[in-house]
Tab-separated table of C-alpha atoms and ligand atoms in Angstrom:
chain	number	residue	atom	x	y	z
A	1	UNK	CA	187.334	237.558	93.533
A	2	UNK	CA	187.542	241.449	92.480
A	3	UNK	CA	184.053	242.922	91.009
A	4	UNK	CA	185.809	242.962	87.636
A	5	UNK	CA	186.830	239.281	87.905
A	6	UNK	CA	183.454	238.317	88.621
A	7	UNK	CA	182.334	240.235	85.462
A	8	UNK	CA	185.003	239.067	82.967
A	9	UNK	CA	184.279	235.620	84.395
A	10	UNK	CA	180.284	236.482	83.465
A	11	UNK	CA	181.595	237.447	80.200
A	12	UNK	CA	183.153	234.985	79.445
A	13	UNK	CA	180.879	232.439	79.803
A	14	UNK	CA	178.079	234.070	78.333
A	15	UNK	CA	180.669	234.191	74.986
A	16	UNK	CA	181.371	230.407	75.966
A	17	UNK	CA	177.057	229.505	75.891
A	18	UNK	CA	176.849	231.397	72.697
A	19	UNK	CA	179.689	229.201	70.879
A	20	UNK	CA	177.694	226.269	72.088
A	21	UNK	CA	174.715	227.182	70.988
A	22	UNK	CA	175.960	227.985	67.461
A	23	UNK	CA	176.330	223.728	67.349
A	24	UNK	CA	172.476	223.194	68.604
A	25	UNK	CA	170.744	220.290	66.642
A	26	UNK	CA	167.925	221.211	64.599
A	27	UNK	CA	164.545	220.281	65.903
A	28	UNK	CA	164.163	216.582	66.410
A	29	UNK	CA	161.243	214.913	63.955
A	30	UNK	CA	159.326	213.121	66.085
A	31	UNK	CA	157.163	211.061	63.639
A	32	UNK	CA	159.849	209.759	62.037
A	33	UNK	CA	161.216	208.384	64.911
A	34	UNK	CA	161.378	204.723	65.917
A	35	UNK	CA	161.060	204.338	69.729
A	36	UNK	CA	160.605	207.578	72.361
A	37	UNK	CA	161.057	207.940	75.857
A	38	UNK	CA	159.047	210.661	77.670
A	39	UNK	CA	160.615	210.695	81.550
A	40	UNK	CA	157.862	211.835	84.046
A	41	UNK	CA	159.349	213.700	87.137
A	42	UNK	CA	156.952	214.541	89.920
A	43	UNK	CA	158.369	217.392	91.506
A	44	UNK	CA	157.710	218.684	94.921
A	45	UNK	CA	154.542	219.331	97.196
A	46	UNK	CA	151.458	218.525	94.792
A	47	UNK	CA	153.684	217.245	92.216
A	48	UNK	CA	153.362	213.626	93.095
A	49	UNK	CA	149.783	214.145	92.961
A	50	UNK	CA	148.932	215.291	89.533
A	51	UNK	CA	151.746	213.243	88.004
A	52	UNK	CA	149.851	210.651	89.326
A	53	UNK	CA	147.048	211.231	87.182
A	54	UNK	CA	148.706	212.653	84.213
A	55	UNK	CA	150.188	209.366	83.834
A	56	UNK	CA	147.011	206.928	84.984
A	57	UNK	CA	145.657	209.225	81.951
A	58	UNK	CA	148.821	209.184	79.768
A	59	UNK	CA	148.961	205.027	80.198
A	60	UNK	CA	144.822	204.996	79.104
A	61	UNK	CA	146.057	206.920	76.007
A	62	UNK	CA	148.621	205.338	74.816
A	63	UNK	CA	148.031	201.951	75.800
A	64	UNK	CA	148.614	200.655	72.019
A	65	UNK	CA	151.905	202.430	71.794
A	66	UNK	CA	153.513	201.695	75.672
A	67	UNK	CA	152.798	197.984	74.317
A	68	UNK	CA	154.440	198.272	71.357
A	69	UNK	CA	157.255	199.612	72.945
A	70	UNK	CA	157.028	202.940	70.649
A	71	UNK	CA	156.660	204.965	73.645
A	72	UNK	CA	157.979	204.471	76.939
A	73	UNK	CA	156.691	206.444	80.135
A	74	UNK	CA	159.534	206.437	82.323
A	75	UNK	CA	160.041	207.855	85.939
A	76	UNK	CA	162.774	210.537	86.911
A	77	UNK	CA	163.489	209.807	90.918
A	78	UNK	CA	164.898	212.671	92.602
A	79	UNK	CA	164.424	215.686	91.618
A	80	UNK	CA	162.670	216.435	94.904
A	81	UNK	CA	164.014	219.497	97.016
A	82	UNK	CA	165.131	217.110	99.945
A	83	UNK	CA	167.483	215.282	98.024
A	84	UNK	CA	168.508	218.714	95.574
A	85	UNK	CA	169.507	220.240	99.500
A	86	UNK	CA	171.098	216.856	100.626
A	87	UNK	CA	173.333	216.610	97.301
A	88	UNK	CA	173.638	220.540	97.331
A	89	UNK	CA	173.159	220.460	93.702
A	90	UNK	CA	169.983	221.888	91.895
A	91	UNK	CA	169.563	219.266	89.610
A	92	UNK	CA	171.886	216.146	91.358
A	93	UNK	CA	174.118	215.192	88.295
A	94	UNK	CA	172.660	211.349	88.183
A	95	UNK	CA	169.274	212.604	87.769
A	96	UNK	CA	170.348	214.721	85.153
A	97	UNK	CA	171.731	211.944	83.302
A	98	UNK	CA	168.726	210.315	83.851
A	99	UNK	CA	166.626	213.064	82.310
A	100	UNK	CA	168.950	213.305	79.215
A	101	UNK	CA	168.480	209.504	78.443
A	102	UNK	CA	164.584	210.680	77.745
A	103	UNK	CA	163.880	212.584	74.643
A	104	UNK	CA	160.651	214.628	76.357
A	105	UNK	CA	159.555	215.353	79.837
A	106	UNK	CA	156.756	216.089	81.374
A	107	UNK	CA	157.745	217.852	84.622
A	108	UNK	CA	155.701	218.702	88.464
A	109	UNK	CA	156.295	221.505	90.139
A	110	UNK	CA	159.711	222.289	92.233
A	111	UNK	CA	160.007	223.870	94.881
A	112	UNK	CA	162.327	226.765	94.428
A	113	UNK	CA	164.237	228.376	97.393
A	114	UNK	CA	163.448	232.048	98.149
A	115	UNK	CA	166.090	234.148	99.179
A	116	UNK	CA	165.133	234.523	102.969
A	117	UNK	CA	163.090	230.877	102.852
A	118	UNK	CA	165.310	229.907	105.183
A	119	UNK	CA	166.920	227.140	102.872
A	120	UNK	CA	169.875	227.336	101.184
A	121	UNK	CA	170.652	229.236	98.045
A	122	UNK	CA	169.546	226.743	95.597
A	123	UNK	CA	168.637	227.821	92.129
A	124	UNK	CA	165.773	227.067	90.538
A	125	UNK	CA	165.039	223.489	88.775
A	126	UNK	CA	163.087	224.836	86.147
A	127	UNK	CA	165.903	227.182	84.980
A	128	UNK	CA	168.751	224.565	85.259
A	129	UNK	CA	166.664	222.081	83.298
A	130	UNK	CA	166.153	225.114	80.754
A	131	UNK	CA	169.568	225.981	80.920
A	132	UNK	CA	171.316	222.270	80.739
A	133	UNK	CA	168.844	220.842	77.801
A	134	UNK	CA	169.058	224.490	76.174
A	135	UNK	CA	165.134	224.602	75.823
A	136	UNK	CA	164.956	228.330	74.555
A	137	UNK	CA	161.723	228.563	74.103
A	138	UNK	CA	158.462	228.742	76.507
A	139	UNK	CA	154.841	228.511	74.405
A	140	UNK	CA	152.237	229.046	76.533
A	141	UNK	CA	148.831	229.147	74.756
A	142	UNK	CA	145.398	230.745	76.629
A	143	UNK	CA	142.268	230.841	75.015
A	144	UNK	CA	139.064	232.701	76.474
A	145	UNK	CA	136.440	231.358	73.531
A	146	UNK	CA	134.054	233.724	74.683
A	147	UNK	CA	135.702	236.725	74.383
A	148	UNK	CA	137.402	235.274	71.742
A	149	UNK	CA	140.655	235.459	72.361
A	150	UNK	CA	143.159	232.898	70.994
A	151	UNK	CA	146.940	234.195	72.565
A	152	UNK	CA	149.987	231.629	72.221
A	153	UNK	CA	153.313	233.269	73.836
A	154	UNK	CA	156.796	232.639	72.612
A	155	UNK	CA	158.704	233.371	75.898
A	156	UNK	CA	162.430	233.496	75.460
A	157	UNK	CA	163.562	230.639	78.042
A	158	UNK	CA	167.233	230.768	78.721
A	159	UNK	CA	168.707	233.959	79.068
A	160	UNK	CA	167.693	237.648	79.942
A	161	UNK	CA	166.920	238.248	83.645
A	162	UNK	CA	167.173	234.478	84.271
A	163	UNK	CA	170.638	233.946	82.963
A	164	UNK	CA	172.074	234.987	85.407
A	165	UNK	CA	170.122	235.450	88.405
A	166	UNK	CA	172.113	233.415	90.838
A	167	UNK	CA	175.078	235.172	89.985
A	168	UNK	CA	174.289	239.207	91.099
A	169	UNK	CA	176.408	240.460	93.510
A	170	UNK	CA	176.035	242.217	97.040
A	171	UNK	CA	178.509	245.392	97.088
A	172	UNK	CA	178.833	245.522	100.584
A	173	UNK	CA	176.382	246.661	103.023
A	174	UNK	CA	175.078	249.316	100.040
A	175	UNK	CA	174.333	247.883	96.547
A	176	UNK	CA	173.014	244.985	94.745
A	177	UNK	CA	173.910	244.398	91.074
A	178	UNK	CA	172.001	241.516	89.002
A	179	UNK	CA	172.411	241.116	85.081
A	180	UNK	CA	170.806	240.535	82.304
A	181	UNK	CA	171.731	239.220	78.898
A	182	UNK	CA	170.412	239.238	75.516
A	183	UNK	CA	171.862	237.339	73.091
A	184	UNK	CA	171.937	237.418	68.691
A	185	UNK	CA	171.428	233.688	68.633
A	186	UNK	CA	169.362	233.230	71.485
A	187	UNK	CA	166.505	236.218	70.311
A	188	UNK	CA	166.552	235.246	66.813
A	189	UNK	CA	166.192	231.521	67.275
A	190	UNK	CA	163.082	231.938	69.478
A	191	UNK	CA	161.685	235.419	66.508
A	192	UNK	CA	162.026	232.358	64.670
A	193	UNK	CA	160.243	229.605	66.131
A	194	UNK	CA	157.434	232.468	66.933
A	195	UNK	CA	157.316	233.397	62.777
A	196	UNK	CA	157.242	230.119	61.810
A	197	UNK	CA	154.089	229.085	64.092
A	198	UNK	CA	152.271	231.900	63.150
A	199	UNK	CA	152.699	231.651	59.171
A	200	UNK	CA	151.757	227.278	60.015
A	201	UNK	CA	148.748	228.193	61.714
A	202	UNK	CA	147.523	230.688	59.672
A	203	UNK	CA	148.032	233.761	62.375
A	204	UNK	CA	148.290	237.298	60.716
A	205	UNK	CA	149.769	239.040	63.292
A	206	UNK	CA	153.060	238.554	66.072
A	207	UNK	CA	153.352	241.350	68.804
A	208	UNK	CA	156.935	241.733	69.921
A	209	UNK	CA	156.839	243.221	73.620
A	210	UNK	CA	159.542	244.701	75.227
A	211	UNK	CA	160.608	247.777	77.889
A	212	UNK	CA	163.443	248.517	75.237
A	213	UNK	CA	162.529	252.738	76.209
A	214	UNK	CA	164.318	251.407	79.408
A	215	UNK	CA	166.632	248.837	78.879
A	216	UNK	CA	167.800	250.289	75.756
A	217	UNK	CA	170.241	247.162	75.265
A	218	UNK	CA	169.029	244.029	76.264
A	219	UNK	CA	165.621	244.521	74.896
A	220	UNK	CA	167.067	246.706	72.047
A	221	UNK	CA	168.536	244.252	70.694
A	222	UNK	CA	165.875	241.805	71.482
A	223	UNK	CA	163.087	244.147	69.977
A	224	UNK	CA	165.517	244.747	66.706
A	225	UNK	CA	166.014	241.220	66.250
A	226	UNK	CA	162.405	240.459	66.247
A	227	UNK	CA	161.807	243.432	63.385
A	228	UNK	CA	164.551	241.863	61.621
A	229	UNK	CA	163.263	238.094	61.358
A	230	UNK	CA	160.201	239.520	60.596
A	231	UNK	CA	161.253	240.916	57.285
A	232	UNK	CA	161.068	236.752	55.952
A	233	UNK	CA	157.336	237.125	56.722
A	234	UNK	CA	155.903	239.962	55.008
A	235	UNK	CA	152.546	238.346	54.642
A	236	UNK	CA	152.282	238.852	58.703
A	237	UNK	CA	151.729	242.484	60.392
A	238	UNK	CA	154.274	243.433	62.999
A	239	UNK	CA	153.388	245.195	66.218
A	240	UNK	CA	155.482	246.027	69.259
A	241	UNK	CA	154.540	247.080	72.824
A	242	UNK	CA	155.789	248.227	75.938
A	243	UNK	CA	155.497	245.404	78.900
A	244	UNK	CA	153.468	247.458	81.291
A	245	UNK	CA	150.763	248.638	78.910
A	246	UNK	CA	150.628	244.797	77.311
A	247	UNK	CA	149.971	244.181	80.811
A	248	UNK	CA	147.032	246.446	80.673
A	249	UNK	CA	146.125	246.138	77.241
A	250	UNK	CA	145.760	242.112	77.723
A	251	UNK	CA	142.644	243.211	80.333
A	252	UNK	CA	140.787	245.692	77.677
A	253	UNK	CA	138.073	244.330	76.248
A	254	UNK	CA	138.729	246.681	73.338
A	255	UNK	CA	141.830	245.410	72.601
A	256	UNK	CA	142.631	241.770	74.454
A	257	UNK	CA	141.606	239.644	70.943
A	258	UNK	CA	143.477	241.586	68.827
A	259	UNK	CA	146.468	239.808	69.982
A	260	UNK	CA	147.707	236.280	68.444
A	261	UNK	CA	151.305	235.277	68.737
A	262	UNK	CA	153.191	237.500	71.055
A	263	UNK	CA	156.773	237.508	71.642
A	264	UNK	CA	158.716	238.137	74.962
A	265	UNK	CA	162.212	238.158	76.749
A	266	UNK	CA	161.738	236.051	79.737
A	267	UNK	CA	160.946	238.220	83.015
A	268	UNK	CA	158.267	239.684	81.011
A	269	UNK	CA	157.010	236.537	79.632
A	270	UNK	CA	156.966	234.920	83.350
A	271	UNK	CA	155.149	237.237	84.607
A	272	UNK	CA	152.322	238.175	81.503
A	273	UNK	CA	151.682	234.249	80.929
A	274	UNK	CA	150.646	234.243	84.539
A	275	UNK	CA	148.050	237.037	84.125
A	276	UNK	CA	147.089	235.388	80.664
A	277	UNK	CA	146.797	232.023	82.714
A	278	UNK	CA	144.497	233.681	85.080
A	279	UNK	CA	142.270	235.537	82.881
A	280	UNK	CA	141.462	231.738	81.369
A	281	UNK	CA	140.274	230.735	84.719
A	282	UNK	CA	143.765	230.367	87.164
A	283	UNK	CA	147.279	229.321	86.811
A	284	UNK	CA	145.913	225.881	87.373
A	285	UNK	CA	144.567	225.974	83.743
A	286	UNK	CA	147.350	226.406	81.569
A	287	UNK	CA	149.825	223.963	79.959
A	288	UNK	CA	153.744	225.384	79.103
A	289	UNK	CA	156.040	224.074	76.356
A	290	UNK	CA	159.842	224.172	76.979
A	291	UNK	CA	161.036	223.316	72.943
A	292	UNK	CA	164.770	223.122	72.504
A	293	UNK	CA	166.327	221.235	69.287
A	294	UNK	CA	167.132	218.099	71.271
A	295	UNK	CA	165.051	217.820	73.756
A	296	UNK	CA	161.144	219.455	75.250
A	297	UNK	CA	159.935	219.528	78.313
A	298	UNK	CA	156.495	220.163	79.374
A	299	UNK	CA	154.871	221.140	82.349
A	300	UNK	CA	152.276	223.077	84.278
A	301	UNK	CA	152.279	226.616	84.029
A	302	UNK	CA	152.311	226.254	88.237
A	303	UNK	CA	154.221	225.862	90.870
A	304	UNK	CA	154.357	223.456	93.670
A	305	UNK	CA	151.329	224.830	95.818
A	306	UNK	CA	153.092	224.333	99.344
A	307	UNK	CA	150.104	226.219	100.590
A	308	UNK	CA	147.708	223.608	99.940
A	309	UNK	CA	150.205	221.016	101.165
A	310	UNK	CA	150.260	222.780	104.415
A	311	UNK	CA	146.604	222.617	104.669
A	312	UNK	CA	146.126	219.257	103.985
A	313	UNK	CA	144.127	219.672	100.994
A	314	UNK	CA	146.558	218.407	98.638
A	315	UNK	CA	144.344	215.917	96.888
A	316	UNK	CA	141.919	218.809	95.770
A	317	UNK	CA	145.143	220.143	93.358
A	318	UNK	CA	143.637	220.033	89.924
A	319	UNK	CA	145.675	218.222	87.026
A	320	UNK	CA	144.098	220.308	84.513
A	321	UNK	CA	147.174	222.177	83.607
A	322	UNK	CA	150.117	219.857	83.775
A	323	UNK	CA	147.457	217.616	81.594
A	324	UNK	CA	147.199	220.606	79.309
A	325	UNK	CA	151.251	220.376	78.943
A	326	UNK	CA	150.971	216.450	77.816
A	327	UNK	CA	148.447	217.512	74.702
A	328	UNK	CA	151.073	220.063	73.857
A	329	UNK	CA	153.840	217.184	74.302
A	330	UNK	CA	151.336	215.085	71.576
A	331	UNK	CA	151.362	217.373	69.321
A	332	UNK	CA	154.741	217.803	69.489
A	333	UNK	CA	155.194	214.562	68.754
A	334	UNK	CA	152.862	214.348	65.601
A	335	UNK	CA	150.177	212.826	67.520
A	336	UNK	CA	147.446	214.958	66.566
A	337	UNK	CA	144.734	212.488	66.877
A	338	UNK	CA	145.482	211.517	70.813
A	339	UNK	CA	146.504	215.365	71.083
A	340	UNK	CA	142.482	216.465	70.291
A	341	UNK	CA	141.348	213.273	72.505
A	342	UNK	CA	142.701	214.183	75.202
A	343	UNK	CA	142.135	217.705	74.666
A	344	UNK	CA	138.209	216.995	74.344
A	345	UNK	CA	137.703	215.243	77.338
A	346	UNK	CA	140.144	218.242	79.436
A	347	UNK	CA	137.223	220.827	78.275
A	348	UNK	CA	134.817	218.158	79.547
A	349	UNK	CA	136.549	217.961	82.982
A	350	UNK	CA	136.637	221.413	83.078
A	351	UNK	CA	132.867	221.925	82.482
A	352	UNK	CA	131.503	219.341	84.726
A	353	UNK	CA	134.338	219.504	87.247
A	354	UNK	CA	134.603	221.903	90.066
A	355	UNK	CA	137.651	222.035	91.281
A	356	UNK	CA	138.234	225.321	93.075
A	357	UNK	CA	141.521	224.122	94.898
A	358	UNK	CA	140.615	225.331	98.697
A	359	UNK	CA	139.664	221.755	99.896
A	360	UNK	CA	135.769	221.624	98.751
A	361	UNK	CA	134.521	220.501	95.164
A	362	UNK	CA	136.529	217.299	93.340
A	363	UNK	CA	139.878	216.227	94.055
A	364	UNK	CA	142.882	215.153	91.681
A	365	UNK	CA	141.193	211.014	92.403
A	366	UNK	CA	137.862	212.414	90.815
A	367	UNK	CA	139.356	214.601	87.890
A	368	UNK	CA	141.883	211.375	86.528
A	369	UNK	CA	138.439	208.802	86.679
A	370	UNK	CA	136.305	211.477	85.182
A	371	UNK	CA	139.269	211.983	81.981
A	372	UNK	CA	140.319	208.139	82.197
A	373	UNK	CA	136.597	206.919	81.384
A	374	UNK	CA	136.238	209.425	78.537
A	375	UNK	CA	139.348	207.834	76.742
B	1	IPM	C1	157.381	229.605	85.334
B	1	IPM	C2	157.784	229.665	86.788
B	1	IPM	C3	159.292	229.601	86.886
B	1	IPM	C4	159.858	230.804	86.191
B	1	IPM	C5	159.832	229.508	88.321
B	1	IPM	C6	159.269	228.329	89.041
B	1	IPM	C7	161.336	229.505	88.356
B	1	IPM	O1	157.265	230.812	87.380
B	1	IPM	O2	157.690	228.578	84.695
B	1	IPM	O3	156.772	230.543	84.848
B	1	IPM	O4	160.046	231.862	86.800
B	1	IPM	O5	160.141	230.693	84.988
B	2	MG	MG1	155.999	231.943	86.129
């Protein structure tokens, strides 16, 4: 294929995911809704392990409504990155029909292959599953009560840098070209869901960040879309920032809790709700939304710690944050009650709990009796 037939091909798809998502459902109403199924997938390395307890504390939860047969915890098999390399496929196309029987998911770690790793050229789980279920936006809240600091980040999920990142291209020996793609629908539908979350929970502020002085379309557009939904809120003030002195800014005691709701493309929202995450006390901390109209999918902020797996101290991985991702999946469901429950007895866990992930302290076993027994 010539370089321009790879682009027009590009093109054309991109037009082809923008038709499509012109004819997304509006957000599902979960209250309302007569029988759910939330799939559990464990994922890869210490996956298994905190699944394991998220749903030993899910089940304690819930009991009342698994028996009623409201809810239904339900286990995805296969999404592991053996059986993604022996089927060649990132998500194998029977699991994915298994995830899109479920209405929400609350997903482990994959393992994603590096370029270099040494196995083959998969892409990422995490941005299939984003792709396929078109979950466009990533929330990822971080609070720091003591320096009081209350963020919540509106990451856009499907497009920009990740849209396309399996599809650069290698110009011979000399060059290497990657895209990225901003999209009319795709900003303002995630400006949206941002604006309407602040003006619900009573947030005065939304800082739109961006490196539009640099990539003068992409994140133009994104940055002018932003402005633009904005002008339905004009009870909330409007701010916008460069990436790199957010980054900064985020770690300034004069300025980190000025900042509320904060709105990103998704390179720069990967990489500031890790620093966010850490600042609360480690990626292992923090729970991540994936909202879409049909579907959400929830999971730790993490990844698959293959580190820890190699050292045999899996069993000290701390649940905390995929844990944090199933409160955010109650209240997404209009459970509010079980949401601040199980949100109580996390900030217990956390106090009395050490869990410093290098093989001393508690381990995942300790963490699920501790939050079990306070249910
Ligand atoms: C995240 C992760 C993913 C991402 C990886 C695992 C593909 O870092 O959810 O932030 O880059 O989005
Ligand atoms: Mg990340």
């Amino acid at each position: 294929m010539t370089y321009r037939d790879h682009f027009e091909q590009i093109v054309q798809d991109q037009l082809a995911r923008v038709e499509a998502m012109k004819d997304a459902p509006a957000a599902a109403d979960y209250a309302s809704k007569e029988k759910i199924v939330i799939g559990t997938i464990d994922g890869d390395g210490i996956g298994p392990i905190i699944m394991d307890s998220a749903r030993r504390i899910l089940e304690k939860l819930l009991t009342e409504d698994i028996a009623s047969g409201r809810i239904e915890l339900r286990r995805i098999e296969g999404l592991t990155i053996e059986n993604r390399i022996a089927k060649m496929e990132t998500v194998p196309a029977d699991v994915l029909t298994g995830i899109k029987g479920c209405d929400l998911l609350l997903k482990g770690p994959t393992t994603t292959p590096g370029s270099g790793s040494g196995m083959p050229n998969l892409e990422s789980a995490n941005v299939t599953l984003r792709r396929e279920l078109d979950l466009f936006a990533n929330v990822r809240p971080v609070s720091i009560p003591e320096k009081n600091i209350d963020w919540i980040f509106f990451r856009e999920n499907t497009e920009g840098e990740y849209a396309l990142g399996s599809r650069g291209v290698d110009i011979g020996e000399d060059i290497s070209i990657d895209f990225k793609v901003t999209t009319t629908i795709g900003t303002t539908r995630l400006a949206r869901a941002a604006f309407e979350y602040a003006k619900n929970n009573g947030n005065q502020n939304v800082t739109i960040v961006t490196k539009a002085n640099i990539m003068k379309k992409t994140d133009g557009r994104f940055l002018s879309l932003c402005r633009e939904v904005a002008r339905d809120y004009p009870k909330i003030a409007v701010d916008d920032w460069y990436v790199d002195i957010m980054a900064a800014n985020l770690v300034s005691d004069l300025f980190a809790n000025r900042f509320h709701v904060m709105i990103l493309p998704n390179l720069y929202g990967d990489i500031i709700t890790d620093e966010a995450a850490q600042l609360q006390g480690g990626v292992g901390t923090a729970g991540s939304a994936n909202i879409g109209g049909r579907y959400a999918m929830f999971e730790a902020i993490h990844g698959s710690a293959p580190r820890m797996v190699a050292d045999g101290i899996a069993e000290y991985a701390n649940p905390a944050s995929l844990c944090r991702a199933a409160v955010m999946m109650l209240r997404h469901m209009a459970m509010t009650e079980a949401a601040a429950k199980l949100e109580s007895a996390l900030d217990e866990a956390a106090e009395v709990l050490d869990m410093p992930g290098d093989g001393t302290g508690h381990t995942a076993a300790d963490f699920t009796a501790f939050v079990v027994d306070r249910l």
